[in-house]
Coordinates of C-alpha atoms in Angstrom, one line a residue:
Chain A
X1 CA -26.2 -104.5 -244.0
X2 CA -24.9 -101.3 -245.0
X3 CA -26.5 -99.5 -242.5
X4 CA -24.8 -101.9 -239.9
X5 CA -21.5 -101.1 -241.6
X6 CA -22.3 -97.2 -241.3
X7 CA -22.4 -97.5 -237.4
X8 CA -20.1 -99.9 -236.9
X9 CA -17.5 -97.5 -238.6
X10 CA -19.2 -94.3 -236.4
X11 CA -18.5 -96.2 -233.3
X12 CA -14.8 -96.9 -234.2
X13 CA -14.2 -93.8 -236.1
X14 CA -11.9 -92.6 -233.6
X15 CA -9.6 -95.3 -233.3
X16 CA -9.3 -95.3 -237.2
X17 CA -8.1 -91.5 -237.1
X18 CA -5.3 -92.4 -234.6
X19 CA -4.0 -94.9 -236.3
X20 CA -4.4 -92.8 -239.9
X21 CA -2.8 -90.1 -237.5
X22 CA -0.1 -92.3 -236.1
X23 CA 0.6 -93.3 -240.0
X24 CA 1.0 -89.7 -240.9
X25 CA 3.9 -89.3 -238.2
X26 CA 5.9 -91.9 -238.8
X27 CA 5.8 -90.6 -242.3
X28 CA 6.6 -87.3 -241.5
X29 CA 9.4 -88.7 -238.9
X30 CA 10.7 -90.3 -241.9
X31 CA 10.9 -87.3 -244.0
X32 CA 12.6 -85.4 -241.6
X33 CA 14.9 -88.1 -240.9
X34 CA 15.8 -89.1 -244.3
X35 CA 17.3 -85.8 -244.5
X36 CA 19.9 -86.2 -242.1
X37 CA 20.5 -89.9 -242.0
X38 CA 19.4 -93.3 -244.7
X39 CA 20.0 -95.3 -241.6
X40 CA 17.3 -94.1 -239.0
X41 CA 14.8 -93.3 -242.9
X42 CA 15.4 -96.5 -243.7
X43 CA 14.6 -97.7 -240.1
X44 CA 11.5 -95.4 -239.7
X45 CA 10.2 -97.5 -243.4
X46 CA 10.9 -101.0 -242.0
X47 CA 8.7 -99.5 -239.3
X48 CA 6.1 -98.3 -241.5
X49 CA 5.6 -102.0 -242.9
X50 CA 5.9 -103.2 -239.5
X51 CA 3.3 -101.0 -238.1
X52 CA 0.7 -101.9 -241.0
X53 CA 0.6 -105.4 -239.4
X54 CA 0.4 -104.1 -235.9
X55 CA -2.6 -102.1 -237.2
X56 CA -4.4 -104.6 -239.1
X57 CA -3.9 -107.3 -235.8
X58 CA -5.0 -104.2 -233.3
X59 CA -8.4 -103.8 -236.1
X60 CA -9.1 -107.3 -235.9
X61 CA -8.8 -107.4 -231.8
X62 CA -10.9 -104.6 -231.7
X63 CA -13.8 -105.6 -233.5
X64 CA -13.9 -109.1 -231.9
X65 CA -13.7 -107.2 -228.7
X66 CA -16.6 -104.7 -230.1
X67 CA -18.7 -108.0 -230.8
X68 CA -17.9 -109.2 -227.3
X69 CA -19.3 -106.0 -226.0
X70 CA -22.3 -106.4 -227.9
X71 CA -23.3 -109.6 -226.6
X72 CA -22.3 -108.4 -223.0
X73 CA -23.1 -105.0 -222.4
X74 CA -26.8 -103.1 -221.9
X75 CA -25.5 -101.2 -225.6
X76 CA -25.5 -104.6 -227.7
X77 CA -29.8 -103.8 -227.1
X78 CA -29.2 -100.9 -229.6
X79 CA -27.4 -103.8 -232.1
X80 CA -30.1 -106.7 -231.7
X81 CA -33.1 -105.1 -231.2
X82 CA -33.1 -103.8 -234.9
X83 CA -35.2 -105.5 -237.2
X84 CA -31.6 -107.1 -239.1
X85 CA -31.4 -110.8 -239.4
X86 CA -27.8 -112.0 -237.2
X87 CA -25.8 -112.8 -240.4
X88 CA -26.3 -109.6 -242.1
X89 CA -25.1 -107.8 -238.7
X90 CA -22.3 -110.4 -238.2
X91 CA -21.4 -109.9 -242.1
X92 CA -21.8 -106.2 -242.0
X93 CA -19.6 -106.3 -238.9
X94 CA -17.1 -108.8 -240.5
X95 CA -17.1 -106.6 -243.8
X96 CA -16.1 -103.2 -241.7
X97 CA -13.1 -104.8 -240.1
X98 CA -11.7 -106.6 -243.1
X99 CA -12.0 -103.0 -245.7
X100 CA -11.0 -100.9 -242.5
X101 CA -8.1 -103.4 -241.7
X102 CA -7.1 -104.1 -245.5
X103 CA -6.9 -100.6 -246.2
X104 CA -4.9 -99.4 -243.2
X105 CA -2.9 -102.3 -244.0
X106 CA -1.8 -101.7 -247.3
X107 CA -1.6 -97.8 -246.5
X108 CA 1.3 -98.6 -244.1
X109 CA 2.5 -100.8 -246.5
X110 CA 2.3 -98.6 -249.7
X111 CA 4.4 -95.9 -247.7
X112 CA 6.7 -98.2 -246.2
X113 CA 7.8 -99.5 -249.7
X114 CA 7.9 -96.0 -251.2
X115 CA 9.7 -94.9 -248.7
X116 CA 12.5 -97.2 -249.5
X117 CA 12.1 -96.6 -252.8
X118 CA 13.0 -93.3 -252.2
X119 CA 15.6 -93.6 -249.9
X120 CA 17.4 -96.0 -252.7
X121 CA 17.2 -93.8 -255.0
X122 CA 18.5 -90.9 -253.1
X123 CA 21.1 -93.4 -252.2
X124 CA 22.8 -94.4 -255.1
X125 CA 22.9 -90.4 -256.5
X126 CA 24.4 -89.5 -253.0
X127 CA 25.8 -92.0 -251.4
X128 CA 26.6 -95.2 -253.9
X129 CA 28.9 -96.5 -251.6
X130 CA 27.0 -97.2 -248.2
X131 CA 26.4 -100.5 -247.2
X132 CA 23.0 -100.4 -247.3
X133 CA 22.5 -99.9 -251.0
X134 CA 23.2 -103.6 -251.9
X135 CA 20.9 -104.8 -249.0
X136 CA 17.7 -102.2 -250.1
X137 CA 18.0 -103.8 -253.8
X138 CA 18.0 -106.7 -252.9
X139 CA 14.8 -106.3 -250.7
X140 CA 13.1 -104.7 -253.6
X141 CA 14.4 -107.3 -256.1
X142 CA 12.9 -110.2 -253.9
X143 CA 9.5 -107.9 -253.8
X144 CA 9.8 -107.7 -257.8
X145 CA 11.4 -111.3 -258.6
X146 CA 7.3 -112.3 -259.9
X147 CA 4.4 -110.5 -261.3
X148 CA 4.0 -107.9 -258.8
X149 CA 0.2 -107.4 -259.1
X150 CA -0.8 -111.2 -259.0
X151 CA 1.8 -111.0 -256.0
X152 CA -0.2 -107.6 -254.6
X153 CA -3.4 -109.9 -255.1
X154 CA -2.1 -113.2 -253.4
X155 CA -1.2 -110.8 -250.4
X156 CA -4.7 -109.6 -250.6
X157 CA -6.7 -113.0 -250.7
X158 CA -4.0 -113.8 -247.8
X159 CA -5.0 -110.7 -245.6
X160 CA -9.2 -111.7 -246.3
X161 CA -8.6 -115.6 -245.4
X162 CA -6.5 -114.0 -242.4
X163 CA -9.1 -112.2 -241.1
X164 CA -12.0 -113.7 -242.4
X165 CA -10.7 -117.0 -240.7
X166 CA -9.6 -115.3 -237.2
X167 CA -12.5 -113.2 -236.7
X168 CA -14.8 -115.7 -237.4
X169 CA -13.8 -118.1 -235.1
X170 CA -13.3 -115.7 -232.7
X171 CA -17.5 -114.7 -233.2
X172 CA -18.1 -118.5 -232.9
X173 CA -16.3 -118.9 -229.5
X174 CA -18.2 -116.3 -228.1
X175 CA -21.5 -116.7 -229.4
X176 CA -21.3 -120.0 -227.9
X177 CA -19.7 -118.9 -224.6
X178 CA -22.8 -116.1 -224.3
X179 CA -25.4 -118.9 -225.1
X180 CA -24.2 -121.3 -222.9
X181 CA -22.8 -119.5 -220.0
X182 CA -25.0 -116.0 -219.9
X183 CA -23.9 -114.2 -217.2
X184 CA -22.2 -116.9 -215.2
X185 CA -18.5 -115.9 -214.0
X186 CA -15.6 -117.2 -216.7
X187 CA -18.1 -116.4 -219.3
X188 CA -15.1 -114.2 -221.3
X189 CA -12.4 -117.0 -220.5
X190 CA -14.3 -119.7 -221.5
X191 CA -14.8 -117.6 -225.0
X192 CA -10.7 -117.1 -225.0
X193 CA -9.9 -120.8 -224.1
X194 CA -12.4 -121.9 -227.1
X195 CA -11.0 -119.7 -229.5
X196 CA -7.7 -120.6 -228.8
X197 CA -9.0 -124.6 -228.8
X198 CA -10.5 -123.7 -232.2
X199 CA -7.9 -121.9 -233.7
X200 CA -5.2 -124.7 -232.8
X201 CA -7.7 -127.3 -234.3
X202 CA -7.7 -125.4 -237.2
X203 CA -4.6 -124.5 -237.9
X204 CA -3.4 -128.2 -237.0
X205 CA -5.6 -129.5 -239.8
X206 CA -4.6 -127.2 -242.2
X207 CA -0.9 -127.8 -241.9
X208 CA -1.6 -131.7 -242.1
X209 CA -3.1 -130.4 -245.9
X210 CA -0.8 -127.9 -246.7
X211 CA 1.5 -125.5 -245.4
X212 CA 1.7 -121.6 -245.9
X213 CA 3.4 -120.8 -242.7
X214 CA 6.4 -119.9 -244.9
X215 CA 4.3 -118.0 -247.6
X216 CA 5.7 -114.8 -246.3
X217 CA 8.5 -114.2 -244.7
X218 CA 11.4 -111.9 -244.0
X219 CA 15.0 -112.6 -243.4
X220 CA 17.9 -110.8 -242.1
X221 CA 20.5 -112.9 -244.9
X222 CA 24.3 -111.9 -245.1
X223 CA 23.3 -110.2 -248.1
X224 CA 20.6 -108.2 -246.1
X225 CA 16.9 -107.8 -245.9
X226 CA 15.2 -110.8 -248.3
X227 CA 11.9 -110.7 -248.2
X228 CA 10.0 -113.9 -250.0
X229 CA 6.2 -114.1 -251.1
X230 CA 4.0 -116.5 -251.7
X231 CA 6.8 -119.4 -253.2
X232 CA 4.6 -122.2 -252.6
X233 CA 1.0 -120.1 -252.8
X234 CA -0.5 -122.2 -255.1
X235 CA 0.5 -125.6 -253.5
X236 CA -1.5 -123.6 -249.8
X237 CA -4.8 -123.3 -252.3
X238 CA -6.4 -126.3 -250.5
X239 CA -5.3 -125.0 -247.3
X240 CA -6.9 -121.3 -247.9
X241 CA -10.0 -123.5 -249.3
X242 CA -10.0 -125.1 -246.0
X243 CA -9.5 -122.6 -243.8
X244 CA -12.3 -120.0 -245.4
X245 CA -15.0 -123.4 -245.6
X246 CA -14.2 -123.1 -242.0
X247 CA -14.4 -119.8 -241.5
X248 CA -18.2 -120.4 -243.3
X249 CA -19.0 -122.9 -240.7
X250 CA -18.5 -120.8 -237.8
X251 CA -20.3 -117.8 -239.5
X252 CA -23.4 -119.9 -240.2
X253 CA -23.2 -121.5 -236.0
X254 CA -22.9 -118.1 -234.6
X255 CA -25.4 -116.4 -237.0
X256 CA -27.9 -119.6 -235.9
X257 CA -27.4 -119.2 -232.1
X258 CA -27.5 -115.0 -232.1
X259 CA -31.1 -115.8 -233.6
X260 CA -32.2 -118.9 -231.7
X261 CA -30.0 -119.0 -228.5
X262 CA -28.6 -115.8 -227.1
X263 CA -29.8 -113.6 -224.6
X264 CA -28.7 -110.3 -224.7
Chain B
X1 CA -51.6 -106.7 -234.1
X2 CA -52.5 -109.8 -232.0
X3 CA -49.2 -111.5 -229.8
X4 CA -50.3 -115.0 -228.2
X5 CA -47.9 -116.6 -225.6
X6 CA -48.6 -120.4 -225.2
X7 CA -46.7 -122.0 -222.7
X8 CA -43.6 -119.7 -222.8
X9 CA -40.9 -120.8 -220.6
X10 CA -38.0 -119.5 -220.0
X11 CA -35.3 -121.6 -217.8
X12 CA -31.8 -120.2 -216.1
X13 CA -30.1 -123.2 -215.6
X14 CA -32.0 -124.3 -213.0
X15 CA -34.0 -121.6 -212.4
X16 CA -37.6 -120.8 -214.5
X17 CA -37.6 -117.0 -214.9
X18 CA -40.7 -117.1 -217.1
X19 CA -42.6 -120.0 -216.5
X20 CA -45.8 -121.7 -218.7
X21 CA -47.3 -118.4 -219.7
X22 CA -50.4 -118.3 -222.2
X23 CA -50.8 -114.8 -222.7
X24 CA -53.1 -112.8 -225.6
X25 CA -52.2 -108.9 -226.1
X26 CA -54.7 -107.2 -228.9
X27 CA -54.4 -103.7 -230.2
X28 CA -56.1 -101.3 -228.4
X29 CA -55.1 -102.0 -225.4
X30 CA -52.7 -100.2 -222.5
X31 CA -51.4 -103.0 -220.2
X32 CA -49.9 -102.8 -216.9
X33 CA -47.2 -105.6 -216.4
X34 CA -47.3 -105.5 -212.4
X35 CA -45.2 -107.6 -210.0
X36 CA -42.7 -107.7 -207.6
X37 CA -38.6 -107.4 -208.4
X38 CA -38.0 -110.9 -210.4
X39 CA -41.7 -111.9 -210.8
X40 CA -40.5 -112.4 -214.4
X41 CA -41.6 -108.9 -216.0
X42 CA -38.4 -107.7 -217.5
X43 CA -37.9 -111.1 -218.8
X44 CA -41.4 -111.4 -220.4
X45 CA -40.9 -108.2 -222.0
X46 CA -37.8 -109.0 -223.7
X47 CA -38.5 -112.2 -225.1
X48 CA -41.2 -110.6 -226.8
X49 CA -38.7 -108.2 -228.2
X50 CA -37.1 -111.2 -229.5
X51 CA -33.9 -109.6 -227.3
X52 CA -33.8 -112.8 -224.9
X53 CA -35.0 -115.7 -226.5
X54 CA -37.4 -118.7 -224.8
X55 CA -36.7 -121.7 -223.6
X56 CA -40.2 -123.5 -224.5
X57 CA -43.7 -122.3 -225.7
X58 CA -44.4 -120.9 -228.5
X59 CA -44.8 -116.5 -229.6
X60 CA -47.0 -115.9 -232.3
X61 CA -47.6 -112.4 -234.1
X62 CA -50.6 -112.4 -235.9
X63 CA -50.3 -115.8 -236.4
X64 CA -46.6 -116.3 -237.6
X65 CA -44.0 -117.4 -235.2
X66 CA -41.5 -114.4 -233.7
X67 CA -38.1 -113.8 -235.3
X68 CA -36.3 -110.9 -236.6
X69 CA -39.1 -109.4 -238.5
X70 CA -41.3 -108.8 -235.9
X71 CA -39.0 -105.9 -235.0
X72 CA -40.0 -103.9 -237.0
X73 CA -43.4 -103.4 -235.7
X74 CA -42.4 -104.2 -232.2
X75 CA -40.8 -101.6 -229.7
X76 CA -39.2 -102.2 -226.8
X77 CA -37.7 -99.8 -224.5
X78 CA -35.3 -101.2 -221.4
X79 CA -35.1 -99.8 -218.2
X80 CA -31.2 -99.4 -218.4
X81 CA -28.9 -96.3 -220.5
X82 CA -28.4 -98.6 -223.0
X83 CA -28.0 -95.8 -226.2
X84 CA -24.2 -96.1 -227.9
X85 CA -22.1 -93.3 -225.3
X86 CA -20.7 -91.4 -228.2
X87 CA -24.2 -90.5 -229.0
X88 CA -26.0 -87.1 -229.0
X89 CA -29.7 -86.9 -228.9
X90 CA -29.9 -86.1 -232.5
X91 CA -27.7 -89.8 -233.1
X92 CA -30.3 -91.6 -231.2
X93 CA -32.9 -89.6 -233.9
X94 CA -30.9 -90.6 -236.7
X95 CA -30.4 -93.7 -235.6
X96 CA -33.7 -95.0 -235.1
X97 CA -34.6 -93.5 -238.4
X98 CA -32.0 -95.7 -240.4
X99 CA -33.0 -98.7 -239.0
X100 CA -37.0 -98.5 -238.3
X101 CA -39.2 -97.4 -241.0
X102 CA -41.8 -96.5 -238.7
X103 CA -39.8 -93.7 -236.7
X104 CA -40.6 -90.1 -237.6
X105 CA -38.1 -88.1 -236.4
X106 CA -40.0 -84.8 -236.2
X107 CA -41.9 -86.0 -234.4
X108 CA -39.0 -87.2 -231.5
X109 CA -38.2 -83.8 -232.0
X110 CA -41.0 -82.6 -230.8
X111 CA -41.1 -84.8 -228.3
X112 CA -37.9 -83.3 -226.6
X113 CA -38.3 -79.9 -227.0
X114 CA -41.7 -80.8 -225.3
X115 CA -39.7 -82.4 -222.5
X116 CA -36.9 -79.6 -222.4
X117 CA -34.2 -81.5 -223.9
X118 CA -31.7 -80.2 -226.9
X119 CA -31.1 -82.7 -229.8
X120 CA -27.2 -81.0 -229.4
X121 CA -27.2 -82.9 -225.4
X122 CA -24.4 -85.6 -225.3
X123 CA -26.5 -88.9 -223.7
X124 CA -24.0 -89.7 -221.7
X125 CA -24.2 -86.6 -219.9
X126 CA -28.3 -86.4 -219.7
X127 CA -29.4 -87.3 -216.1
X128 CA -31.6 -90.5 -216.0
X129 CA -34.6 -88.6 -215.2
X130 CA -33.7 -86.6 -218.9
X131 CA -32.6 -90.1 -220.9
X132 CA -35.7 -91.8 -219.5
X133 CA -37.2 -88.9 -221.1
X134 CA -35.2 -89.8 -224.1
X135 CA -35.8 -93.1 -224.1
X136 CA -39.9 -92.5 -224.0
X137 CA -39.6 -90.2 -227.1
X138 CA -37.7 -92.6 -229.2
X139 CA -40.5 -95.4 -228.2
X140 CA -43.1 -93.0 -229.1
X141 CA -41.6 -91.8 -232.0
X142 CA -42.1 -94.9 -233.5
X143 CA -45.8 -96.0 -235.3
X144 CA -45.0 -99.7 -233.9
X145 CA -48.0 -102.0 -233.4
X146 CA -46.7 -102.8 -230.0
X147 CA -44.9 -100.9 -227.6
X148 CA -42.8 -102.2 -224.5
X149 CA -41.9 -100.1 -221.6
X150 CA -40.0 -101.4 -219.1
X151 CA -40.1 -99.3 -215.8
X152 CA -40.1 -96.1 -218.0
X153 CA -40.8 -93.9 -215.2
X154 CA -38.0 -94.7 -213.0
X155 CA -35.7 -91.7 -212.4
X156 CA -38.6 -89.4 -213.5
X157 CA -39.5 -86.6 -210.5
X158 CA -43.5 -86.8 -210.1
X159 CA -44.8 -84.0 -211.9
X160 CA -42.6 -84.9 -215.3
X161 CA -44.5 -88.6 -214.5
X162 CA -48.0 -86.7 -215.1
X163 CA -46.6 -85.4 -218.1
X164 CA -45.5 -88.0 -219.7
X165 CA -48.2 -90.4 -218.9
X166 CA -50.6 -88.0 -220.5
X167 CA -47.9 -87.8 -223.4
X168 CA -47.4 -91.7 -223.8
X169 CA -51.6 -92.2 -224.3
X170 CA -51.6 -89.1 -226.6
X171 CA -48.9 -90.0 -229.0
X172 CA -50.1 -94.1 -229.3
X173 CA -51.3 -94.7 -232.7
X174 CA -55.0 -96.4 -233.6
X175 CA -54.4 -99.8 -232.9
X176 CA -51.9 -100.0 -230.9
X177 CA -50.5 -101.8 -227.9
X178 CA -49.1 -100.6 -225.1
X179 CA -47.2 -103.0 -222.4
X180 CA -46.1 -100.8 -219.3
X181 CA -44.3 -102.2 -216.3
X182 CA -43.7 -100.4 -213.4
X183 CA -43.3 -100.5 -209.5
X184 CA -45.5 -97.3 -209.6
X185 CA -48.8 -99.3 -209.5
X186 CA -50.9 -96.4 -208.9
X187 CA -49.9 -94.0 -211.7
X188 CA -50.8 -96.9 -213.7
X189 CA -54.6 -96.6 -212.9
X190 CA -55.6 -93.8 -214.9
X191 CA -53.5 -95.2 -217.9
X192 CA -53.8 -98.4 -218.9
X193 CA -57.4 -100.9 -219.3
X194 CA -56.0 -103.9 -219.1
X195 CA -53.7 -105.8 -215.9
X196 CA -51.6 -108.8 -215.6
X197 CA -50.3 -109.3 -212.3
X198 CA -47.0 -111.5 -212.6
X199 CA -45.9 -113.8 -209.6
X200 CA -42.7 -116.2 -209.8
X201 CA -42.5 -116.2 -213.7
X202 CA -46.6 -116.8 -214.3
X203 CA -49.7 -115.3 -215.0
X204 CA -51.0 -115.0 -211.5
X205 CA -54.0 -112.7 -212.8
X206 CA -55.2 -111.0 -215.6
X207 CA -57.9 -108.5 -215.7
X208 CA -59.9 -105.2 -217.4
X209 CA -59.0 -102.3 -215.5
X210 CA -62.7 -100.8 -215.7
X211 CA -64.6 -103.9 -214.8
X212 CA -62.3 -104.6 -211.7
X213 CA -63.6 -101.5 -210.8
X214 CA -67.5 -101.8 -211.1
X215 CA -67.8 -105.7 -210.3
X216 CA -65.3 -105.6 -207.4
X217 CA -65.1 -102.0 -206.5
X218 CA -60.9 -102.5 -205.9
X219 CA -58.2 -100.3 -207.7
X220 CA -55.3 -102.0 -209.5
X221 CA -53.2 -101.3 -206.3
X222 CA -55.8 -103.1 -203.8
X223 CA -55.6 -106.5 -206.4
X224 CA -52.0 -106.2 -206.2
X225 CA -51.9 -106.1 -202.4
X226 CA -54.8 -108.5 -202.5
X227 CA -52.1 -111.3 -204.4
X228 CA -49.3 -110.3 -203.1
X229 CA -49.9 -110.4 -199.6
X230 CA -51.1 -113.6 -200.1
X231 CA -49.4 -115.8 -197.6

């Protein structure tokens, strides 16, 4: 499986240095910026946090589209014709996109926050008066109001049931839209339509058992920027249970038809 | 290594692309896959590479059923690019050598510097005629027990044919099989000892090369007129 992983990250390498590349600007932006003005800093680190989710969404698409390729194009023979069983390669495939996407994540993340760490603290020695000192503390207070590891840790196992859950599914539809319909025109819709069938089923379910749809959010309050995590995490535990027992499910199917049914 | 087909089928919707073949390959042995476009060859090939996978029938290797393990002493070569773009020819070395414990990369090396080619060479900027070339070394670099070409000489210019037919019999380890399809029936002739003549997805014919020759006095070109002309 490792080896899978290996060339799964060489054939993405490049995308991964833009977007450690695009990190690195926006930094630097912020830097520069937070010299002349907290406003457009403090924009540049909402950014930042805003960008890590762009990045982890845009990792995700592109290894389901990678897979897709796989099954599709003359290059998947390179994938399939080695002598790995199909879970290890859809594992070793899953694996790269959930350390590469967790990690790029919290990158964008870990700078976004320090960045308004530093911003607030350059604040109150230069400027205690702005406006925007009450609503920074308060954004940082909401991140703090709990344990802030077990909250760091509850964002993580969210992020790996995120993933874990899309991707999977994602594998599934097409798996089952390359065994049944190889070649034929619509193969890729039909693949789009069942994931979207899938995911709908699923997340319908899992709001009938619990709901984490409000697990993380943030506000634009009268009193600024309130950010809230994981209130009701614990009470979503069956929910996460169900989504990642699904998540197995589709694994398993896929891994079963890459072996039994699908031509490449 | 001993590969027995018995009653493979392979079905397209409606359409039987491989259809009731009992088959026998035993090391050894250099076979021609012959037959017109769509006789089922490519097909055949692959689902013995466990890349396409069969409908009905039955593919046993040395007695066990096929699945992922046979791969690692089965090699099949396609007749499209099909090596990752970002890849040098040293990648496609390196490669082959993480995932098949039978590859010895000096030896692909000497392969292409036989054949011209620099391990530095981008693959997506080789011609065919030079990744066919490519693709040949990385089959042969490989001990496997059985080894698949699929139209490997397609894009080759006739004299670089020669060579490497002289270079794919040289380089095939005791033991071996060899499955070669081509369009190029008569460069087959002095290669291979064994012929199976394909015709809408079956076995039309199967036959030793050498004792076509004495019993019948025909070439494997005249028995491939000789059932394909057939009205």
């Amino acid at each position: 499986m490792a080896r899978i992983m290996k060339y799964e990250f060489i054939k993405n390498r490049f995308r991964y240095l833009v977007m450690i590349a695009i990190m690195i600007i926006v930094e630097i932006a912020f830097l520069i910026s937070n010299a002349f003005s907290y406003r457009i800093s403090t924009g540049m680190s909402v950014i930042l946090i805003l960008a890590g989710l762009g990045t982890l969404l845009i990792v995700i698409f592109e290894g389901i589209a990678m897979y897709n390729r796989d099954l599709r194009e003359k290059s998947g023979y390179m994938l399939f014709m080695t002598p790995i069983p199909s879970w290890q390669i859809l594992l070793g495939k899953i694996t790269v996109i959930l350390i590469v996407g967790s990690t790029l994540f919290i990158g964008y993340c870990f700078l976004g926050f320090a960045d308004i760490h530093l911003i607030a603290s350059a604040m109150k020695r230069d400027d205690p008066t702005s406006s925007l000192v009450p609503a920074i503390a308060k954004l940082l207070d909401s991140l703090y109001s709990g344990d802030t590891v077990i909250t760091l840790i509850k964002l993580l196992i969210c992020i790996i049931c995120l993933v874990t859950y899309l991707v999977c599914l994602a594998y599934l539809a097409s798996t089952i839209s390359a065994s049944v319909l190889r070649g034929k025109k619509g193969e890729k819709l039909i693949s789009i339509v069942l994931f979207l069938a899938l995911f709908i089923l699923v997340v319908y379910i899992s709001s009938k058992i619990s709901n984490i749809s409000d697990a993380v959010s943030l506000d634009m309050g009268t009193n600024g920027l309130e950010l809230k995590l994981f209130e009701n995490f614990n009470e979503a535990g069956a929910s996460i249970i169900f989504e990642l027992g699904c998540s197995a499910a589709a694994f398993a199917a896929s891994a079963y038809l890459l072996e039994k049914k699908v031509d490449v | 290594m001993k590969i027995e087909c018995e009653g493979l089928t392979k079905s397209y919707f409606a359409k039987r692309a491989v259809d009731q073949v009992n088959l026998e390959l035993t090391g050894g042995h250099i076979y021609a896959l012959l037959g017109p476009n769509g006789s089922g060859k490519s097909t055949l090939m692959k689902i013995l590479s466990g890349l396409v996978k069969k409908s009905e029938g039955s593919i046993s290797v040395d007695g066990k059923q096929l699945d992922w393990r046979a791969r690692e002493d089965i090699s099949y070569t396609p007749t499209e690019p099909f090596f990752y773009s970002y890849m040098k020819v040293s990648d496609v070395a390196a490669y082959y050598d993480d995932f098949f414990k039978d590859f010895d990369r000096a030896r692909f090396y000497d392969l292409i510097k036989d054949m011209e080619i620099s391990p530095d060479m981008k693959v997506r900027s080789l011609s065919s005629g030079m990744l066919a070339k490519v693709k040949i070394a990385a089959a042969m670099a490989r001990r496997s027990k059985l080894i698949l070409l699929d139209e490997p000489f397609n894009g080759i210019d006739l004299l670089s044919r020669d060579v490497l037919a002289k270079m794919i019999i040289g380089e095939m380890s005791e033991g071996s099989s060899l499955v070669i399809s081509s369009h190029m029936v008569e460069e087959l002739e002095s290669i291979v000892d064994m012929a199976v003549f394909m015709k809408n997805g079956r076995i039309a014919e199967m036959c030793d090369v050498e004792t076509l020759r004495i019993n019948e006095n025909k070439s494997i070109a005249d028995k491939y007129r000789e059932i394909y002309s057939e009205v």
